[in-house]
Amino acid sequence: MMIMDEDYLRHIDRLIAQRPAARRALIPYRELARLMVQAEPTLNAKKPQQAHLEIRRRAGFPLFAREDLPADFAAAATLLTRFFKHLSETGREDQAGLRRALEQSKKDLQWNDRALKAILREDEKVLTEMAEQVGLDPAVLLFLGKTALRPSLLALRPLLEEGIEEKSWDKGYCPLCGSQPDMACFTKTGKRQLYCELCGQQWAFARIACPFCNNREQEDLGYLEAEEGLRVYFCNSCSRYLKTIDGRIFEEVAPLELESLATLHLDLIAGQNGYK
Ligand SMILES: [Zn+2]
Ligand SMILES: [Zn+2]
């Protein structure tokens, strides 16, 4: 099934044209997005029963644990190989490592699958060993693996939609996979929406609360404004931060992983202020 479309590429082109700070990350990412748009993962899982959804939701459990996500791993593995191939031909500094990763993934057909599953388990040790085996920066393997998983995880969205309506999930972690948010936005009506760093699910969350430690003490919470409509919300209780784009200021908000790549300068500001 077709998951991502040309509109995704249009958002990237718009961000590159309108926001100079977005260029550094989004110009190379566009090449990956072009390959992502071509991916056609299948949805193999059955829609869970409403009662099952409700029990899990009431107990505060996401629909799946990360390592149990019934994603189309074969489609993700194929996409990851395409990324290695494409990037190893672009003259990047790490092209030798990318070429070795490509060779490895062709020689050992389970290699990509192991990397993808290590990412879902958040198994840093295995992922680092695999990256070192081919001489690639583990952060690059993590980013490429997560990006390769994206279309397959987006394909799972129909499993959840009926169960989760606005306000029925008030947790700081993703209702589909339990991951933490890595970006947020304010809707046109000023409601806060969090965005899952892994599967791309979006859900409503209270404005005055930290999604990471659930702290609701107003004096510990605040924000830094990088520019109008782009803020870094922080929590002085757990020292975490969350980048947020205000949909009332920006005419159009792109899928939030694109907004996240377009605002790497905000991560810098957060880091300089001691937030992680
Ligand atoms: Zn998720
Ligand atoms: Zn916190």
Short mmCIF file of N, CA and C in Angstrom, two decimals, residues 52-186:
data_model
loop_
_atom_site.label_atom_id
_atom_site.label_comp_id
_atom_site.label_asym_id
_atom_site.label_seq_id
_atom_site.Cartn_x
_atom_site.Cartn_y
_atom_site.Cartn_z
N HIS A 52 -10.19 -4.89 23.63
CA HIS A 52 -8.75 -5.06 23.89
C HIS A 52 -8.06 -3.69 23.95
N LEU A 53 -8.42 -2.86 22.98
CA LEU A 53 -7.85 -1.50 22.94
C LEU A 53 -8.18 -0.75 24.22
N GLU A 54 -9.41 -0.88 24.63
CA GLU A 54 -9.87 -0.10 25.78
C GLU A 54 -9.21 -0.54 27.08
N ILE A 55 -9.04 -1.85 27.22
CA ILE A 55 -8.40 -2.37 28.44
C ILE A 55 -6.97 -1.84 28.52
N ARG A 56 -6.25 -1.95 27.40
CA ARG A 56 -4.87 -1.48 27.39
C ARG A 56 -4.82 0.02 27.67
N ARG A 57 -5.71 0.74 27.04
CA ARG A 57 -5.69 2.20 27.18
C ARG A 57 -5.97 2.60 28.63
N ARG A 58 -6.95 1.95 29.23
CA ARG A 58 -7.28 2.30 30.62
C ARG A 58 -6.14 2.01 31.57
N ALA A 59 -5.38 0.96 31.26
CA ALA A 59 -4.24 0.61 32.12
C ALA A 59 -3.02 1.47 31.79
N GLY A 60 -3.13 2.31 30.77
CA GLY A 60 -2.01 3.16 30.38
C GLY A 60 -0.97 2.45 29.54
N PHE A 61 -1.34 1.29 28.94
CA PHE A 61 -0.41 0.58 28.06
C PHE A 61 -0.61 1.03 26.63
N PRO A 62 0.48 1.23 25.90
CA PRO A 62 0.31 1.48 24.47
C PRO A 62 -0.20 0.21 23.80
N LEU A 63 -0.68 0.33 22.59
CA LEU A 63 -1.22 -0.84 21.89
C LEU A 63 -0.16 -1.93 21.72
N PHE A 64 1.07 -1.54 21.42
CA PHE A 64 2.17 -2.50 21.27
C PHE A 64 3.38 -2.03 22.06
N ALA A 65 4.17 -2.98 22.54
CA ALA A 65 5.51 -2.64 23.00
C ALA A 65 6.35 -2.45 21.73
N ARG A 66 7.38 -1.62 21.80
CA ARG A 66 8.18 -1.34 20.59
C ARG A 66 8.65 -2.60 19.90
N GLU A 67 9.14 -3.58 20.70
CA GLU A 67 9.71 -4.78 20.09
C GLU A 67 8.65 -5.72 19.51
N ASP A 68 7.38 -5.46 19.83
CA ASP A 68 6.30 -6.31 19.30
C ASP A 68 5.55 -5.67 18.13
N LEU A 69 5.99 -4.53 17.67
CA LEU A 69 5.27 -3.86 16.58
C LEU A 69 5.19 -4.77 15.35
N PRO A 70 3.98 -5.04 14.85
CA PRO A 70 3.86 -5.98 13.72
C PRO A 70 4.13 -5.30 12.38
N ALA A 71 5.29 -4.66 12.28
CA ALA A 71 5.59 -3.87 11.08
C ALA A 71 6.08 -4.77 9.95
N ASP A 72 6.01 -4.28 8.75
CA ASP A 72 6.54 -4.99 7.58
C ASP A 72 8.06 -4.78 7.56
N PHE A 73 8.78 -5.68 8.23
CA PHE A 73 10.24 -5.54 8.35
C PHE A 73 10.95 -5.78 7.03
N ALA A 74 10.35 -6.62 6.19
CA ALA A 74 10.98 -6.89 4.89
C ALA A 74 11.03 -5.60 4.06
N ALA A 75 9.92 -4.85 4.08
CA ALA A 75 9.90 -3.57 3.33
C ALA A 75 10.91 -2.59 3.91
N ALA A 76 11.01 -2.57 5.25
CA ALA A 76 11.95 -1.65 5.90
C ALA A 76 13.39 -2.04 5.58
N ALA A 77 13.67 -3.36 5.56
CA ALA A 77 15.02 -3.83 5.27
C ALA A 77 15.41 -3.49 3.83
N THR A 78 14.47 -3.65 2.91
CA THR A 78 14.73 -3.30 1.51
C THR A 78 15.05 -1.81 1.38
N LEU A 79 14.27 -1.01 2.10
CA LEU A 79 14.48 0.44 2.04
C LEU A 79 15.84 0.82 2.63
N LEU A 80 16.22 0.15 3.72
CA LEU A 80 17.51 0.44 4.33
C LEU A 80 18.66 0.13 3.36
N THR A 81 18.55 -0.98 2.63
CA THR A 81 19.56 -1.31 1.62
C THR A 81 19.62 -0.22 0.55
N ARG A 82 18.45 0.27 0.15
CA ARG A 82 18.42 1.35 -0.86
C ARG A 82 19.11 2.61 -0.34
N PHE A 83 18.90 2.90 0.95
CA PHE A 83 19.58 4.07 1.55
C PHE A 83 21.10 3.89 1.49
N PHE A 84 21.57 2.68 1.88
CA PHE A 84 23.01 2.43 1.86
C PHE A 84 23.54 2.63 0.45
N LYS A 85 22.83 2.07 -0.52
CA LYS A 85 23.29 2.14 -1.90
C LYS A 85 23.34 3.59 -2.36
N HIS A 86 22.23 4.30 -2.16
CA HIS A 86 22.18 5.68 -2.62
C HIS A 86 23.26 6.53 -1.95
N LEU A 87 23.34 6.46 -0.63
CA LEU A 87 24.26 7.34 0.10
C LEU A 87 25.72 7.00 -0.14
N SER A 88 25.99 5.72 -0.46
CA SER A 88 27.40 5.36 -0.70
C SER A 88 27.88 5.90 -2.04
N GLU A 89 26.94 6.43 -2.83
CA GLU A 89 27.33 6.97 -4.15
C GLU A 89 27.30 8.49 -4.17
N THR A 90 27.14 9.14 -3.00
CA THR A 90 26.96 10.59 -3.01
C THR A 90 28.20 11.38 -2.59
N GLY A 91 29.31 10.70 -2.35
CA GLY A 91 30.52 11.42 -1.98
C GLY A 91 30.53 11.94 -0.56
N ARG A 92 29.72 11.34 0.30
CA ARG A 92 29.76 11.72 1.72
C ARG A 92 31.07 11.25 2.33
N GLU A 93 31.42 11.88 3.44
CA GLU A 93 32.65 11.51 4.15
C GLU A 93 32.65 10.05 4.58
N ASP A 94 31.45 9.55 4.94
CA ASP A 94 31.39 8.18 5.45
C ASP A 94 30.96 7.18 4.37
N GLN A 95 31.26 7.49 3.10
CA GLN A 95 30.77 6.61 2.04
C GLN A 95 31.41 5.22 2.08
N ALA A 96 32.63 5.12 2.60
CA ALA A 96 33.26 3.80 2.67
C ALA A 96 32.47 2.90 3.63
N GLY A 97 32.06 3.46 4.78
CA GLY A 97 31.28 2.70 5.75
C GLY A 97 29.92 2.32 5.17
N LEU A 98 29.33 3.25 4.44
CA LEU A 98 28.03 2.97 3.82
C LEU A 98 28.14 1.86 2.79
N ARG A 99 29.26 1.86 2.05
CA ARG A 99 29.47 0.80 1.05
C ARG A 99 29.63 -0.55 1.73
N ARG A 100 30.39 -0.55 2.85
CA ARG A 100 30.55 -1.82 3.57
C ARG A 100 29.21 -2.30 4.15
N ALA A 101 28.39 -1.35 4.62
CA ALA A 101 27.07 -1.72 5.13
C ALA A 101 26.22 -2.32 4.01
N LEU A 102 26.33 -1.73 2.83
CA LEU A 102 25.59 -2.25 1.67
C LEU A 102 26.03 -3.67 1.35
N GLU A 103 27.36 -3.89 1.31
CA GLU A 103 27.88 -5.23 1.02
C GLU A 103 27.43 -6.22 2.07
N GLN A 104 27.49 -5.79 3.33
CA GLN A 104 27.11 -6.66 4.44
C GLN A 104 25.64 -7.06 4.33
N SER A 105 24.79 -6.08 4.00
CA SER A 105 23.35 -6.36 3.93
C SER A 105 23.01 -7.27 2.76
N LYS A 106 23.89 -7.29 1.74
CA LYS A 106 23.64 -8.20 0.61
C LYS A 106 24.16 -9.60 0.91
N LYS A 107 25.28 -9.63 1.64
CA LYS A 107 25.91 -10.91 1.97
C LYS A 107 25.09 -11.66 3.03
N ASP A 108 24.63 -10.91 4.03
CA ASP A 108 23.90 -11.50 5.16
C ASP A 108 22.50 -10.89 5.16
N LEU A 109 21.55 -11.66 4.63
CA LEU A 109 20.21 -11.10 4.41
C LEU A 109 19.49 -10.74 5.71
N GLN A 110 19.98 -11.25 6.83
CA GLN A 110 19.35 -10.91 8.11
C GLN A 110 19.95 -9.67 8.77
N TRP A 111 21.01 -9.14 8.17
CA TRP A 111 21.76 -8.05 8.82
C TRP A 111 20.87 -6.83 9.07
N ASN A 112 20.18 -6.39 8.04
CA ASN A 112 19.30 -5.22 8.20
C ASN A 112 18.20 -5.49 9.23
N ASP A 113 17.64 -6.69 9.14
CA ASP A 113 16.56 -7.05 10.06
C ASP A 113 17.05 -6.98 11.51
N ARG A 114 18.27 -7.47 11.75
CA ARG A 114 18.82 -7.42 13.12
C ARG A 114 19.00 -5.97 13.58
N ALA A 115 19.48 -5.13 12.66
CA ALA A 115 19.67 -3.71 13.02
C ALA A 115 18.33 -3.06 13.34
N LEU A 116 17.32 -3.34 12.51
CA LEU A 116 15.99 -2.72 12.73
C LEU A 116 15.39 -3.18 14.06
N LYS A 117 15.56 -4.45 14.36
CA LYS A 117 14.99 -4.95 15.62
C LYS A 117 15.76 -4.43 16.83
N ALA A 118 17.07 -4.24 16.67
CA ALA A 118 17.86 -3.64 17.77
C ALA A 118 17.38 -2.21 18.03
N ILE A 119 17.03 -1.51 16.96
CA ILE A 119 16.51 -0.13 17.11
C ILE A 119 15.20 -0.16 17.89
N LEU A 120 14.33 -1.10 17.55
CA LEU A 120 13.05 -1.16 18.26
C LEU A 120 13.24 -1.53 19.73
N ARG A 121 14.18 -2.43 20.00
CA ARG A 121 14.44 -2.82 21.40
C ARG A 121 15.23 -1.76 22.15
N GLU A 122 15.69 -0.74 21.42
CA GLU A 122 16.60 0.28 21.96
C GLU A 122 17.86 -0.39 22.52
N ASP A 123 18.34 -1.38 21.77
CA ASP A 123 19.52 -2.13 22.16
C ASP A 123 20.76 -1.44 21.58
N GLU A 124 21.28 -0.50 22.34
CA GLU A 124 22.41 0.29 21.86
C GLU A 124 23.66 -0.55 21.63
N LYS A 125 23.82 -1.55 22.48
CA LYS A 125 25.03 -2.37 22.42
C LYS A 125 25.10 -3.09 21.06
N VAL A 126 24.02 -3.77 20.70
CA VAL A 126 24.01 -4.51 19.44
C VAL A 126 24.15 -3.56 18.25
N LEU A 127 23.43 -2.45 18.31
CA LEU A 127 23.48 -1.51 17.20
C LEU A 127 24.89 -0.93 17.01
N THR A 128 25.54 -0.62 18.14
CA THR A 128 26.90 -0.08 18.07
C THR A 128 27.86 -1.12 17.50
N GLU A 129 27.71 -2.37 17.94
CA GLU A 129 28.58 -3.44 17.41
C GLU A 129 28.40 -3.59 15.90
N MET A 130 27.15 -3.54 15.46
CA MET A 130 26.88 -3.71 14.03
C MET A 130 27.45 -2.53 13.24
N ALA A 131 27.31 -1.34 13.77
CA ALA A 131 27.84 -0.16 13.09
C ALA A 131 29.35 -0.24 13.01
N GLU A 132 29.97 -0.64 14.12
CA GLU A 132 31.44 -0.72 14.15
C GLU A 132 31.96 -1.81 13.22
N GLN A 133 31.17 -2.86 13.07
CA GLN A 133 31.55 -3.95 12.17
C GLN A 133 31.78 -3.44 10.73
N VAL A 134 31.01 -2.43 10.34
CA VAL A 134 31.17 -1.90 8.97
C VAL A 134 31.82 -0.52 8.96
N GLY A 135 32.22 -0.04 10.14
CA GLY A 135 32.90 1.26 10.21
C GLY A 135 31.98 2.44 9.97
N LEU A 136 30.78 2.34 10.49
CA LEU A 136 29.80 3.43 10.33
C LEU A 136 29.51 4.03 11.71
N ASP A 137 29.24 5.31 11.75
CA ASP A 137 28.86 5.97 13.00
C ASP A 137 27.53 5.36 13.48
N PRO A 138 27.47 4.84 14.73
CA PRO A 138 26.20 4.25 15.20
C PRO A 138 25.01 5.21 15.08
N ALA A 139 25.26 6.51 15.24
CA ALA A 139 24.16 7.47 15.12
C ALA A 139 23.60 7.50 13.69
N VAL A 140 24.48 7.29 12.71
CA VAL A 140 24.03 7.26 11.30
C VAL A 140 23.19 6.00 11.05
N LEU A 141 23.67 4.87 11.58
CA LEU A 141 22.90 3.62 11.40
C LEU A 141 21.54 3.74 12.09
N LEU A 142 21.52 4.35 13.27
CA LEU A 142 20.25 4.54 13.99
C LEU A 142 19.30 5.44 13.19
N PHE A 143 19.81 6.55 12.69
CA PHE A 143 18.96 7.47 11.93
C PHE A 143 18.43 6.80 10.65
N LEU A 144 19.31 6.12 9.92
CA LEU A 144 18.87 5.48 8.67
C LEU A 144 17.88 4.35 8.95
N GLY A 145 18.13 3.61 10.03
CA GLY A 145 17.22 2.51 10.37
C GLY A 145 15.85 3.03 10.76
N LYS A 146 15.82 4.06 11.57
CA LYS A 146 14.53 4.64 11.98
C LYS A 146 13.79 5.19 10.78
N THR A 147 14.53 5.82 9.88
CA THR A 147 13.91 6.39 8.69
C THR A 147 13.38 5.28 7.78
N ALA A 148 14.13 4.18 7.70
CA ALA A 148 13.68 3.05 6.87
C ALA A 148 12.43 2.39 7.46
N LEU A 149 12.32 2.44 8.78
CA LEU A 149 11.14 1.85 9.44
C LEU A 149 9.89 2.70 9.27
N ARG A 150 10.09 3.98 9.02
CA ARG A 150 8.98 4.92 9.06
C ARG A 150 7.77 4.52 8.20
N PRO A 151 7.96 4.23 6.89
CA PRO A 151 6.76 3.86 6.10
C PRO A 151 6.07 2.61 6.65
N SER A 152 6.84 1.63 7.11
CA SER A 152 6.24 0.40 7.66
C SER A 152 5.47 0.69 8.94
N LEU A 153 5.96 1.64 9.74
CA LEU A 153 5.26 1.98 10.98
C LEU A 153 4.04 2.85 10.70
N LEU A 154 4.16 3.73 9.72
CA LEU A 154 2.99 4.54 9.35
C LEU A 154 1.84 3.66 8.86
N ALA A 155 2.22 2.52 8.27
CA ALA A 155 1.19 1.60 7.76
C ALA A 155 0.36 0.99 8.89
N LEU A 156 0.87 1.06 10.14
CA LEU A 156 0.14 0.48 11.27
C LEU A 156 -0.95 1.41 11.81
N ARG A 157 -0.94 2.63 11.31
CA ARG A 157 -1.84 3.63 11.88
C ARG A 157 -3.31 3.22 11.96
N PRO A 158 -3.84 2.54 10.92
CA PRO A 158 -5.27 2.17 10.98
C PRO A 158 -5.61 1.25 12.15
N LEU A 159 -4.60 0.59 12.73
CA LEU A 159 -4.87 -0.30 13.85
C LEU A 159 -5.34 0.47 15.08
N LEU A 160 -4.93 1.71 15.16
CA LEU A 160 -5.18 2.46 16.38
C LEU A 160 -6.34 3.42 16.27
N GLU A 161 -6.53 3.99 15.10
CA GLU A 161 -7.36 5.18 15.00
C GLU A 161 -8.73 5.09 15.65
N GLU A 162 -9.36 3.92 15.54
CA GLU A 162 -10.70 3.83 16.11
C GLU A 162 -10.70 3.87 17.63
N GLY A 163 -9.61 3.38 18.21
CA GLY A 163 -9.57 3.27 19.66
C GLY A 163 -9.23 4.56 20.39
N ILE A 164 -8.44 5.39 19.76
CA ILE A 164 -7.96 6.56 20.45
C ILE A 164 -8.61 7.81 19.90
N GLU A 165 -9.44 8.38 20.70
CA GLU A 165 -10.00 9.66 20.29
C GLU A 165 -9.37 10.74 21.14
N GLU A 166 -9.55 11.92 20.72
CA GLU A 166 -9.03 13.06 21.47
C GLU A 166 -9.40 12.93 22.95
N LYS A 167 -8.43 13.13 23.80
CA LYS A 167 -8.60 13.14 25.26
C LYS A 167 -8.70 11.76 25.91
N SER A 168 -8.82 10.71 25.11
CA SER A 168 -8.95 9.41 25.74
C SER A 168 -7.57 8.86 26.14
N TRP A 169 -6.53 9.50 25.70
CA TRP A 169 -5.16 9.09 26.04
C TRP A 169 -4.43 10.33 26.54
N ASP A 170 -4.08 10.34 27.82
CA ASP A 170 -3.48 11.57 28.36
C ASP A 170 -2.05 11.34 28.83
N LYS A 171 -1.38 10.33 28.24
CA LYS A 171 -0.02 10.00 28.65
C LYS A 171 1.01 10.81 27.85
N GLY A 172 2.22 10.86 28.40
CA GLY A 172 3.30 11.55 27.70
C GLY A 172 4.01 10.64 26.72
N TYR A 173 3.58 9.38 26.57
CA TYR A 173 4.19 8.46 25.62
C TYR A 173 3.15 8.01 24.60
N CYS A 174 3.68 7.50 23.48
CA CYS A 174 2.84 7.21 22.31
C CYS A 174 1.80 6.11 22.56
N PRO A 175 0.54 6.35 22.20
CA PRO A 175 -0.50 5.34 22.40
C PRO A 175 -0.32 4.10 21.53
N LEU A 176 0.43 4.23 20.43
CA LEU A 176 0.62 3.07 19.55
C LEU A 176 1.82 2.23 19.98
N CYS A 177 2.96 2.89 20.28
CA CYS A 177 4.18 2.10 20.52
C CYS A 177 4.89 2.43 21.83
N GLY A 178 4.39 3.40 22.58
CA GLY A 178 4.97 3.69 23.89
C GLY A 178 6.24 4.54 23.88
N SER A 179 6.67 4.99 22.70
CA SER A 179 7.89 5.81 22.65
C SER A 179 7.62 7.23 23.12
N GLN A 180 8.71 7.94 23.38
CA GLN A 180 8.58 9.33 23.82
C GLN A 180 8.41 10.27 22.62
N PRO A 181 7.87 11.44 22.88
CA PRO A 181 7.74 12.40 21.78
C PRO A 181 9.09 13.05 21.47
N ASP A 182 9.31 13.46 20.23
CA ASP A 182 10.53 14.22 19.96
C ASP A 182 10.21 15.58 19.35
N MET A 183 8.92 15.89 19.28
CA MET A 183 8.54 17.20 18.75
C MET A 183 7.07 17.39 19.15
N ALA A 184 6.63 18.64 19.19
CA ALA A 184 5.23 18.92 19.49
C ALA A 184 4.77 20.07 18.61
N CYS A 185 3.47 20.25 18.52
CA CYS A 185 2.96 21.42 17.83
C CYS A 185 1.72 21.93 18.56
N PHE A 186 1.42 23.19 18.33
CA PHE A 186 0.13 23.72 18.75
C PHE A 186 -0.75 23.77 17.52
#
